[in-house]
Short mmCIF file of C-alpha atoms in Angstrom, two decimals:
data_model
loop_
_atom_site.label_atom_id
_atom_site.label_comp_id
_atom_site.label_asym_id
_atom_site.label_seq_id
_atom_site.Cartn_x
_atom_site.Cartn_y
_atom_site.Cartn_z
CA MET A 1 11.63 -13.86 -20.91
CA VAL A 2 8.38 -15.55 -21.90
CA PHE A 3 7.51 -15.70 -18.20
CA LEU A 4 8.08 -11.93 -17.74
CA GLN A 5 5.96 -11.19 -20.81
CA ALA A 6 3.13 -13.30 -19.37
CA VAL A 7 3.39 -11.45 -16.03
CA ALA A 8 3.26 -8.06 -17.79
CA ASN A 9 0.26 -9.14 -19.86
CA GLY A 10 -1.47 -10.45 -16.74
CA VAL A 11 -0.94 -7.27 -14.73
CA LEU A 12 -2.28 -5.07 -17.54
CA LEU A 13 -5.29 -7.33 -18.01
CA GLY A 14 -5.78 -7.32 -14.24
CA GLY A 15 -6.07 -3.53 -14.24
CA VAL A 16 -8.85 -3.71 -16.81
CA TYR A 17 -10.65 -6.51 -14.98
CA ALA A 18 -10.40 -4.60 -11.69
CA ALA A 19 -12.02 -1.60 -13.39
CA ALA A 20 -14.67 -3.91 -14.82
CA GLY A 21 -15.50 -5.32 -11.40
CA VAL A 22 -15.34 -2.26 -9.17
CA GLY A 23 -18.79 -0.93 -10.11
CA LEU A 24 -20.38 -4.30 -9.42
CA SER A 25 -18.65 -4.52 -6.05
CA LEU A 26 -19.67 -0.98 -5.05
CA ILE A 27 -23.36 -1.49 -5.89
CA PHE A 28 -23.54 -4.84 -4.10
CA GLY A 29 -21.55 -3.63 -1.10
CA VAL A 30 -23.80 -0.63 -0.39
CA THR A 31 -27.24 -1.60 -1.71
CA GLY A 32 -27.08 -5.41 -1.69
CA ILE A 33 -28.26 -5.43 -5.32
CA VAL A 34 -26.79 -8.15 -7.58
CA ASN A 35 -26.49 -6.51 -10.99
CA ALA A 36 -26.87 -9.15 -13.72
CA ALA A 37 -26.86 -6.38 -16.36
CA HIS A 38 -23.30 -5.36 -15.49
CA GLY A 39 -21.74 -6.51 -18.77
CA GLU A 40 -24.47 -4.88 -20.84
CA LEU A 41 -23.71 -1.55 -19.11
CA MET A 42 -20.08 -2.03 -20.14
CA MET A 43 -21.34 -2.68 -23.67
CA LEU A 44 -23.13 0.69 -23.61
CA GLY A 45 -19.87 2.37 -22.56
CA ALA A 46 -17.98 0.66 -25.39
CA PHE A 47 -20.59 1.70 -27.98
CA THR A 48 -20.56 5.27 -26.63
CA THR A 49 -16.81 5.48 -27.24
CA TYR A 50 -17.12 3.89 -30.68
CA TRP A 51 -20.02 6.13 -31.73
CA LEU A 52 -18.33 9.33 -30.54
CA ALA A 53 -15.09 8.40 -32.33
CA ARG A 54 -16.66 7.36 -35.64
CA SER A 55 -19.53 9.85 -35.91
CA HIS A 56 -18.06 12.94 -34.24
CA GLY A 57 -14.31 12.37 -34.35
CA VAL A 58 -13.95 12.46 -30.57
CA ASP A 59 -10.65 11.02 -29.33
CA PRO A 60 -11.40 7.68 -27.58
CA LEU A 61 -9.47 8.76 -24.50
CA LEU A 62 -11.57 11.94 -24.24
CA SER A 63 -14.79 9.96 -24.63
CA LEU A 64 -14.12 8.09 -21.36
CA PRO A 65 -15.50 10.89 -19.10
CA VAL A 66 -18.45 11.30 -21.49
CA ALA A 67 -19.27 7.59 -21.14
CA PHE A 68 -18.95 7.93 -17.36
CA LEU A 69 -21.38 10.89 -17.20
CA LEU A 70 -23.95 9.33 -19.54
CA LEU A 71 -23.96 6.05 -17.64
CA PHE A 72 -23.93 7.94 -14.30
CA ALA A 73 -27.18 9.67 -15.29
CA PHE A 74 -28.63 6.37 -16.52
CA GLY A 75 -27.69 4.64 -13.26
CA TYR A 76 -29.24 7.42 -11.14
CA GLY A 77 -32.56 7.09 -12.94
CA LEU A 78 -32.35 3.31 -12.85
CA GLN A 79 -32.05 3.26 -9.08
CA ARG A 80 -34.69 5.93 -8.49
CA PHE A 81 -37.39 4.44 -10.71
CA VAL A 82 -36.59 0.70 -10.96
CA LEU A 83 -34.09 -0.78 -8.52
CA ASN A 84 -35.10 1.13 -5.38
CA ARG A 85 -37.82 -1.43 -4.81
CA SER A 86 -35.16 -4.16 -4.65
CA VAL A 87 -33.33 -2.64 -1.67
CA GLY A 88 -33.81 -4.84 1.39
CA ALA A 89 -35.54 -7.55 -0.68
CA PRO A 90 -34.09 -11.07 -1.22
CA LEU A 91 -31.18 -11.22 -3.69
CA LEU A 92 -33.35 -13.06 -6.21
CA VAL A 93 -35.53 -9.95 -6.68
CA SER A 94 -32.64 -7.71 -7.78
CA LEU A 95 -31.17 -10.56 -9.82
CA LEU A 96 -34.40 -11.00 -11.79
CA ALA A 97 -34.89 -7.24 -12.24
CA THR A 98 -31.38 -6.68 -13.60
CA PHE A 99 -31.54 -9.83 -15.74
CA GLY A 100 -34.63 -8.36 -17.38
CA LEU A 101 -32.74 -5.10 -17.83
CA SER A 102 -29.87 -6.95 -19.54
CA LEU A 103 -32.32 -8.44 -22.07
CA VAL A 104 -33.80 -5.02 -22.77
CA LEU A 105 -30.35 -3.47 -23.29
CA VAL A 106 -29.17 -6.24 -25.63
CA ASN A 107 -32.30 -6.00 -27.79
CA ALA A 108 -32.12 -2.20 -27.82
CA ALA A 109 -28.47 -2.43 -28.95
CA LEU A 110 -29.42 -4.86 -31.71
CA ARG A 111 -32.07 -2.42 -32.92
CA LEU A 112 -29.72 0.56 -32.81
CA TRP A 113 -26.43 -0.93 -34.02
CA SER A 114 -27.23 -4.44 -35.44
CA ALA A 115 -25.25 -7.58 -34.48
CA ASP A 116 -22.20 -6.61 -36.58
CA TYR A 117 -18.79 -6.67 -34.91
CA ARG A 118 -17.02 -3.31 -34.77
CA VAL A 119 -13.38 -2.48 -34.14
CA LEU A 120 -12.20 0.86 -32.77
CA SER A 121 -8.89 1.91 -34.27
CA VAL A 122 -6.75 4.29 -32.20
CA PRO A 123 -3.72 5.02 -34.44
CA TYR A 124 -1.48 6.52 -31.74
CA LEU A 125 -2.12 3.47 -29.52
CA ASP A 126 -1.17 0.93 -32.20
CA ARG A 127 2.49 0.97 -31.20
CA SER A 128 4.15 -0.77 -28.24
CA LEU A 129 6.56 0.08 -25.46
CA HIS A 130 9.66 -2.15 -25.44
CA LEU A 131 11.31 -2.86 -22.08
CA GLY A 132 14.15 -5.10 -23.12
CA GLU A 133 12.41 -8.08 -24.70
CA VAL A 134 9.12 -7.42 -22.91
CA VAL A 135 6.58 -5.78 -25.22
CA LEU A 136 3.75 -3.68 -23.77
CA PRO A 137 1.10 -2.65 -26.34
CA TYR A 138 0.00 0.93 -25.69
CA THR A 139 -3.67 -0.10 -25.87
CA ARG A 140 -3.24 -2.54 -22.96
CA LEU A 141 -0.87 -0.18 -21.13
CA VAL A 142 -3.30 2.75 -21.24
CA ALA A 143 -6.39 0.63 -20.52
CA GLY A 144 -4.71 -1.22 -17.63
CA GLY A 145 -3.21 1.96 -16.15
CA LEU A 146 -6.49 3.90 -16.33
CA GLY A 147 -8.32 0.93 -14.85
CA LEU A 148 -6.02 0.88 -11.82
CA LEU A 149 -6.43 4.66 -11.42
CA MET A 150 -10.22 4.31 -11.47
CA VAL A 151 -10.13 1.73 -8.68
CA ALA A 152 -7.71 3.87 -6.63
CA GLY A 153 -9.90 6.96 -7.13
CA LEU A 154 -13.07 5.17 -6.06
CA SER A 155 -11.31 3.72 -3.00
CA ALA A 156 -10.13 7.23 -2.04
CA LEU A 157 -13.65 8.62 -2.47
CA LEU A 158 -15.07 5.98 -0.13
CA ALA A 159 -12.33 6.48 2.46
CA ARG A 160 -11.96 10.26 2.55
CA THR A 161 -15.14 12.06 1.52
CA PRO A 162 -18.47 12.71 3.32
CA LEU A 163 -20.29 10.85 0.55
CA GLY A 164 -17.97 7.89 1.01
CA ARG A 165 -18.59 7.87 4.76
CA ALA A 166 -22.36 7.98 4.13
CA MET A 167 -22.02 5.07 1.71
CA ARG A 168 -20.02 3.01 4.21
CA ALA A 169 -22.51 3.76 7.00
CA THR A 170 -25.42 2.80 4.73
CA ALA A 171 -23.63 -0.40 3.73
CA GLN A 172 -23.22 -1.43 7.36
CA ASP A 173 -26.86 -0.81 8.38
CA TRP A 174 -29.06 1.36 6.17
CA GLU A 175 -31.89 1.56 8.69
CA MET A 176 -29.57 2.82 11.43
CA ALA A 177 -27.98 5.22 8.95
CA GLN A 178 -31.44 6.58 8.15
CA LEU A 179 -32.16 7.09 11.85
CA ALA A 180 -28.83 8.95 12.10
CA GLY A 181 -30.07 11.48 9.53
CA ILE A 182 -28.52 10.09 6.34
CA ASP A 183 -30.76 10.33 3.27
CA THR A 184 -30.34 6.67 2.33
CA ARG A 185 -32.51 6.95 -0.82
CA ARG A 186 -30.10 9.59 -2.14
CA VAL A 187 -27.10 7.48 -1.08
CA PHE A 188 -28.51 4.43 -2.87
CA ALA A 189 -29.17 6.45 -6.03
CA LEU A 190 -25.69 8.02 -6.00
CA THR A 191 -24.10 4.63 -5.31
CA VAL A 192 -25.80 2.96 -8.27
CA ALA A 193 -25.09 6.02 -10.45
CA LEU A 194 -21.41 5.94 -9.51
CA GLY A 195 -21.19 2.16 -9.96
CA VAL A 196 -22.89 2.29 -13.37
CA GLY A 197 -20.75 5.30 -14.36
CA VAL A 198 -17.42 3.56 -13.66
CA THR A 199 -18.79 0.44 -15.38
CA GLY A 200 -19.47 2.52 -18.50
CA ALA A 201 -15.95 3.96 -18.28
CA ALA A 202 -14.58 0.40 -18.04
CA GLY A 203 -16.53 -0.39 -21.20
CA SER A 204 -14.72 2.49 -22.89
CA LEU A 205 -11.40 0.97 -21.83
CA VAL A 206 -12.10 -2.48 -23.28
CA ALA A 207 -13.23 -0.84 -26.54
CA TYR A 208 -9.56 -0.01 -27.20
CA PHE A 209 -8.56 -3.63 -27.75
CA THR A 210 -11.60 -5.84 -28.28
CA ASN A 211 -14.49 -6.29 -30.71
CA ILE A 212 -17.61 -4.27 -29.90
CA HIS A 213 -21.02 -5.92 -30.38
CA PRO A 214 -24.37 -6.21 -28.54
CA TYR A 215 -23.55 -9.67 -27.08
CA MET A 216 -20.18 -8.73 -25.58
CA GLY A 217 -21.71 -8.09 -22.15
CA LEU A 218 -22.11 -11.70 -20.99
CA THR A 219 -18.35 -12.39 -21.02
CA TYR A 220 -17.62 -9.29 -18.96
CA THR A 221 -20.44 -10.04 -16.54
CA LEU A 222 -18.86 -13.44 -15.86
CA PHE A 223 -15.36 -12.02 -15.47
CA ALA A 224 -16.62 -9.17 -13.27
CA PHE A 225 -18.44 -11.60 -10.96
CA ALA A 226 -15.29 -13.74 -10.76
CA VAL A 227 -13.17 -10.67 -9.91
CA VAL A 228 -15.59 -9.44 -7.25
CA VAL A 229 -16.05 -12.85 -5.61
CA LEU A 230 -12.30 -13.54 -5.63
CA GLY A 231 -11.59 -10.15 -4.06
CA GLY A 232 -14.42 -10.42 -1.55
CA MET A 233 -18.04 -9.44 -2.29
CA GLY A 234 -18.54 -5.75 -1.51
CA TYR A 235 -14.90 -5.08 -0.53
CA ILE A 236 -13.69 -2.42 -3.00
CA PRO A 237 -9.88 -2.81 -2.59
CA GLY A 238 -10.36 -6.55 -3.08
CA VAL A 239 -11.16 -6.05 -6.78
CA LEU A 240 -7.48 -5.25 -7.31
CA TYR A 241 -6.49 -8.68 -6.00
CA GLY A 242 -9.32 -10.38 -7.87
CA GLY A 243 -8.52 -8.55 -11.11
CA LEU A 244 -4.83 -9.37 -10.91
CA ALA A 245 -5.57 -13.03 -10.09
CA ILE A 246 -7.88 -13.38 -13.10
CA GLY A 247 -5.56 -11.38 -15.38
CA LEU A 248 -2.50 -13.45 -14.47
CA ALA A 249 -4.44 -16.73 -14.74
CA GLN A 250 -5.63 -15.75 -18.22
CA ALA A 251 -2.18 -14.57 -19.38
CA PHE A 252 -0.40 -17.74 -18.21
CA THR A 253 -3.12 -19.94 -19.72
CA GLU A 254 -2.80 -18.19 -23.09
CA THR A 255 1.02 -18.39 -22.94
CA TYR A 256 1.56 -21.94 -21.75
CA LEU A 257 -1.71 -23.74 -22.59
CA GLU A 258 -4.39 -22.50 -24.98
CA ALA A 259 -6.28 -19.20 -25.24
CA GLY A 260 -9.64 -20.97 -25.37
CA LEU A 261 -9.07 -22.44 -21.90
CA SER A 262 -8.67 -19.09 -20.14
CA LEU A 263 -12.34 -18.83 -19.05
CA MET A 264 -12.27 -22.38 -17.69
CA VAL A 265 -9.04 -21.72 -15.75
CA ALA A 266 -10.47 -18.47 -14.34
CA PHE A 267 -13.51 -20.26 -12.94
CA LEU A 268 -11.40 -23.17 -11.69
CA LEU A 269 -9.40 -20.58 -9.75
CA LEU A 270 -12.67 -19.12 -8.46
CA TYR A 271 -13.88 -22.55 -7.33
CA VAL A 272 -10.66 -23.34 -5.49
CA THR A 273 -10.56 -19.93 -3.80
CA LEU A 274 -14.15 -20.11 -2.63
CA SER A 275 -13.61 -23.64 -1.33
CA LEU A 276 -10.71 -22.47 0.82
CA ARG A 277 -11.70 -18.84 1.54
CA PRO A 278 -15.47 -18.13 1.10
CA ALA A 279 -14.94 -14.42 1.90
CA GLY A 280 -12.45 -14.04 -0.97
CA ILE A 281 -8.67 -13.77 -1.16
CA THR A 282 -8.57 -10.99 1.42
CA GLY A 283 -11.07 -12.69 3.74
CA ARG A 284 -12.94 -9.36 4.09
CA GLY A 285 -15.85 -9.89 1.70
CA ARG A 286 -19.47 -10.52 2.58
CA VAL A 287 -20.64 -14.14 2.69
CA GLU A 288 -24.33 -14.37 1.72
#
């Protein structure tokens, strides 16, 4: 029974981690930009949910689309006025630009909200679903389920819509796509906006069950990179495999070893996977 509980915990965590990584994978896959500020954008989503709930009484579940729209607008402006110059440049350029952005966001958060830890209480999510002896906390159940839906929705958008086809064409060869009549500047801006928007929504999800503070971003940046690399850089469906792998590794480590070792085990898994399959678990990621 302990084993089944660990599997359930791992799958729910995997859904959240997949949601956390999908924005990073989308932005890298289409624009080639490595976003080192990914976790700080999640932090903004978490603070948006906390602020709306505490100051305006907005239900945390209803604040998720608000966080998405706010971060979507932020991402659109970010690409148009800052990151557009990084497109086509060496990876180090985008890495340095977004690292600088992460420092700005952390210091802005410290100014606005201080370094205090905050906890978002959602009374109707404090209970748990009991399936025999397996216990599923509603916070993890809702966060994991919504995370998986976000990844499925983004995958459907890429596969079945004109915008998704334009993004895939731009990802394959943006200069050829431009010659074919695709407005690649608009595609890049919408890609970053969408990636930042879903990242903000993922931040709202983690706010349900974790402490919220200005320095929380680094941990999620590391986990998101691990998820994306495990699943295959730039391959959107791969984040599901990467998220589940990291979630299960963390759950089994916490159950059978020690909670403090979970980050080490996650990166050991990443090292082994990359040694055997550089293009990720699926073998369909980009190898830079």
